[in-house]
Amino acid sequence: MFESVSDLIRDAEKIVFVTGAGISQESGIPTFRGKDGYWRKYDPMQLATIDAFYKNPKLVWEWYEDRRKNILAAHPNKGHLAISDLAKYKDVIVLTQNIDGLHQRAGSNQVLELHGSIIRIKCTVCDFKDNITDSFDGLPPKCKCGEILRPDVVWFGEALPQDIWHDAINHAKSCDVMIIVGTSLAVSPANTLPIFAKQNGAVLIEVNPERTVMSEYMDLSITETSANALPQLISLLEFRR
Ligand code: BJW
Ligand code: ZN
C-alpha cells in the first residue's frame, strides 16, 4: 500500500494536506469526536458558539485557557514533522482545522488556519486583534475599548475567515494529491475541500485509524495513526529520490 502511495506522491507537483484534531492526538491533545474527545464529555453548544460565550464567557475562557496551556506544553509529533520534511521536495500546503499551531512549530510554513488560532485574541466589538503573550489577570479579559475579548477561533454558526477560505479552495482545486489526515470530516465547510480537489482530478488519500463519512470517496485509505503512517510515506519517497 505504501509503495503505491509513494509513487503517487513522487509524481505529484503540488500536495495539499487537510488536517484535523487526529494529527495532534499523538502529541497529547484530545480530539473532538474520537475516543476521549471533547464533544463526548461536553456539549459543543455550551462551549463553541457565540451565544454560549455571551451566556458564560468565564466558562468558555476557562476551557480555552486549559487547552492553551496543554497545547503550549505539547510538541509536534512525527506526523507534523513528516509533513514539514516533505516540503523539502514538493510544494506542500497545509489546510488545518486545528488551532494548536503545531504544524508551524514543526517547521511547515505554508499553513492556512481555517478555524483560527488559540494563541490569538480578538475584541467582540472593535477591530483589536493580538497574540496572547501572557496569562490574564482575570477572565474574561477586557479590551482597551472596555468590551470583552474572545479567542480568535471559529465557532459553530460563524463564517471562516473569508480570505483564508478562498485561498484554501484555490489550493484544493489546484493540487495533484490531497492527503486528509486525522479529521472526521464531520464539519462543514472544511469537509468540502476533498470534493473540490476530486472534481479537479486530484488523487485523495486518507490517513485515519478509523473510517470516516468520506472513506468510500477516497482513492486510498491508510488506516493507521498519522505519527505512524506519515514518516513511512516520506521515508519511501526520500529513499527513491
Ligand atoms: C487520528 C488519530 C491519530 C484519532 N492519527 N487520526 C446544524 C446546526 C448548526 C450548524 C450546522 C448545522 N449543520 C451544519 C452546520 C454547519 C456547522 C457544521 O458543520 N456542523 C456539523 C458538526 C453538523 N459548521 C459551522 O458552523 C462552520 N461555519 C459555517 O458553516 O458558517 C456558515 C456561515 C457562512 C456565512 C456567515 C455565517 C455563517 C464553523 C465550524 C466551526 C468548528 N469549530 C470547532 C471548534 C472551534 C475551534 C476549537 O476550539 O478548536 O472546530 S468544532 C471542532 O470540529 C473544531 C475542529 O476544528 C472541527 C473538526 O473536527 P476534527 O478536526 O475533524 O476532529 P474530530 O474529533 O471530529 O475527528 C478526529 C479524527 O481523528 C477522527 O476521525 C479520528 O478517528 C482521527 N484520529 N487519532 C490520525 N493518532
Ligand atoms: Zn475592543
Tab-separated table of N, CA and C and ligand atoms in Angstrom, residues 123 126 143 145, ligand 2:
chain	number	residue	atom	x	y	z
A	123	CYS	N	-11.287	41.333	19.815
A	123	CYS	CA	-12.340	42.010	20.563
A	123	CYS	C	-13.699	41.596	20.012
A	126	CYS	N	-14.672	45.885	18.759
A	126	CYS	CA	-13.824	46.700	17.873
A	126	CYS	C	-12.897	45.788	17.050
A	143	CYS	N	-10.872	44.317	26.538
A	143	CYS	CA	-10.198	45.117	25.508
A	143	CYS	C	-10.003	46.546	26.032
A	145	CYS	N	-11.056	49.029	24.639
A	145	CYS	CA	-12.331	49.731	24.379
A	145	CYS	C	-13.360	49.444	25.464
B	2	ZN	ZN	-12.315	46.413	21.604
